[in-house]
C-alpha positions as a printed Julia matrix, in Angstrom:
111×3 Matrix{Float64}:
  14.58    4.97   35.29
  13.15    2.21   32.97
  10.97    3.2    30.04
   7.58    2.52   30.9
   5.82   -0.96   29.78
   3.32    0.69   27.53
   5.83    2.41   25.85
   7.34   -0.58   24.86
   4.1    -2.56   24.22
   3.81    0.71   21.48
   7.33    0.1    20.08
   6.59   -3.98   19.47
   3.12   -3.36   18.15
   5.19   -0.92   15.73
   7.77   -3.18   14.7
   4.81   -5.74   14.25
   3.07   -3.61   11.89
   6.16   -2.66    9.99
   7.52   -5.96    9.38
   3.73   -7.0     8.41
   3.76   -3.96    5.91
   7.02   -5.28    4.25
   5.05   -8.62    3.49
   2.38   -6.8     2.04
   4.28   -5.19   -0.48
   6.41   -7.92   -1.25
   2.36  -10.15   -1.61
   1.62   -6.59   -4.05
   4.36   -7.37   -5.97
   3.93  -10.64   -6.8
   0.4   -10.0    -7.62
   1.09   -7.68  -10.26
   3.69  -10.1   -11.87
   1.04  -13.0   -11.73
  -1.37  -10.62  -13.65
   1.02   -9.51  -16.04
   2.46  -13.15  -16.59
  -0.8   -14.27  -16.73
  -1.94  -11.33  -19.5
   1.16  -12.44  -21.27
  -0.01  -15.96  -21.2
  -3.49  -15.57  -23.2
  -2.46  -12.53  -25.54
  -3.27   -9.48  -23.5
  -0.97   -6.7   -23.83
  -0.81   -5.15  -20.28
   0.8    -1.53  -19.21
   4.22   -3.07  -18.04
   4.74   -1.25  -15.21
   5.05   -2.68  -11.67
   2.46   -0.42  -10.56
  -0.75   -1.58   -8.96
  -2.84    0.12  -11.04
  -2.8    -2.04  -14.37
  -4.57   -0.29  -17.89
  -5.71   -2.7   -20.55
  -5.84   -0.71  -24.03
  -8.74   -1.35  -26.4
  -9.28   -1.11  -29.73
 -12.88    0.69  -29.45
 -15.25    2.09  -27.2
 -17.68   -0.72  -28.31
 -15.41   -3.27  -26.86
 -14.81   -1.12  -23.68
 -18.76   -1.04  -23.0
 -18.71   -5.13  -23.79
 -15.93   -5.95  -21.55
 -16.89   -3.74  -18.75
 -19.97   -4.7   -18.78
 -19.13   -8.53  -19.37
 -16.68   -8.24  -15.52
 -19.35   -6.52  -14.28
 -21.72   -9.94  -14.77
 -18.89  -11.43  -13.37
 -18.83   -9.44  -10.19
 -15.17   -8.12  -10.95
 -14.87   -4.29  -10.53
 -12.63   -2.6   -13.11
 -12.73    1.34  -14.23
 -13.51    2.41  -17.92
 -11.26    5.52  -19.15
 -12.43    6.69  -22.39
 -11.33    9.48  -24.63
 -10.45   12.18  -23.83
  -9.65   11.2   -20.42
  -7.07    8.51  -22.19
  -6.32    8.34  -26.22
  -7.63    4.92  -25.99
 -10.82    3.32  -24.43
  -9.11    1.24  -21.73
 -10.23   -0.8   -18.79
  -8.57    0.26  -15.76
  -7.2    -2.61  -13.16
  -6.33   -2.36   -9.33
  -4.37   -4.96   -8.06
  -4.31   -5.21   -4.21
  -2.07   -6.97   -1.51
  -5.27   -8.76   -0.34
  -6.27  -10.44   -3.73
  -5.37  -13.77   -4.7
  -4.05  -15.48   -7.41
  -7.43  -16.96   -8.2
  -8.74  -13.86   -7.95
  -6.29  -12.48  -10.43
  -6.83  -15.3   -13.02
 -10.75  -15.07  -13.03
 -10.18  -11.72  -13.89
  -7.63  -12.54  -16.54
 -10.42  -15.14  -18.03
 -12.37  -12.48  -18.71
  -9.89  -10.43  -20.57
């Protein structure tokens, strides 16, 4: 007996989505080495892990409240870990699959 055609309509959507998720990791990747090259590039010391979660130490929580509140003007969402959640104030960075590089280096600009 022959396996039924929704079954393999199932199986190709499947494969479709698998070989789709293997581009959006390899898109995640590259994102986070465009940040970091691009951190690199201006003087900002970045985490260094390939990790899409990215932390930005600062030297005070004065600067913390600045900056966050600076990206916020900008309409660019970041997370603030203070002490004691972190030793240092830090701003903390997601980096997605679906962000661009422009996106990535207006955020960087306001580093």
């Amino acid at each position: 007996t022959a396996m039924p055609a929704i079954v393999a309509e199932f199986n190709l959507t499947n494969l479709k989505k698998l070989i789709a998720s293997a581009n959006l990791r390899k898109k995640l990747q590259d994102n986070i080495r465009y940040f970091q090259t691009q951190c690199e590039k201006i003087g900002v010391k970045h985490s260094g892990i390939s990790n899409p979660i990215q932390k930005i130490e600062l030297y005070d929580l004065e600067q913390l409240k600045e900056k966050s509140q600076e990206l916020k003007k900008q309409r660019v969402l970041v997370g603030s870990i203070r002490p004691p959640t972190s030793l240092t104030p830090r701003l903390r960075i997601t980096l997605s699959a679906s962000h661009s590089f422009s996106d990535i280096e207006r955020l960087v600009s306001h580093l």
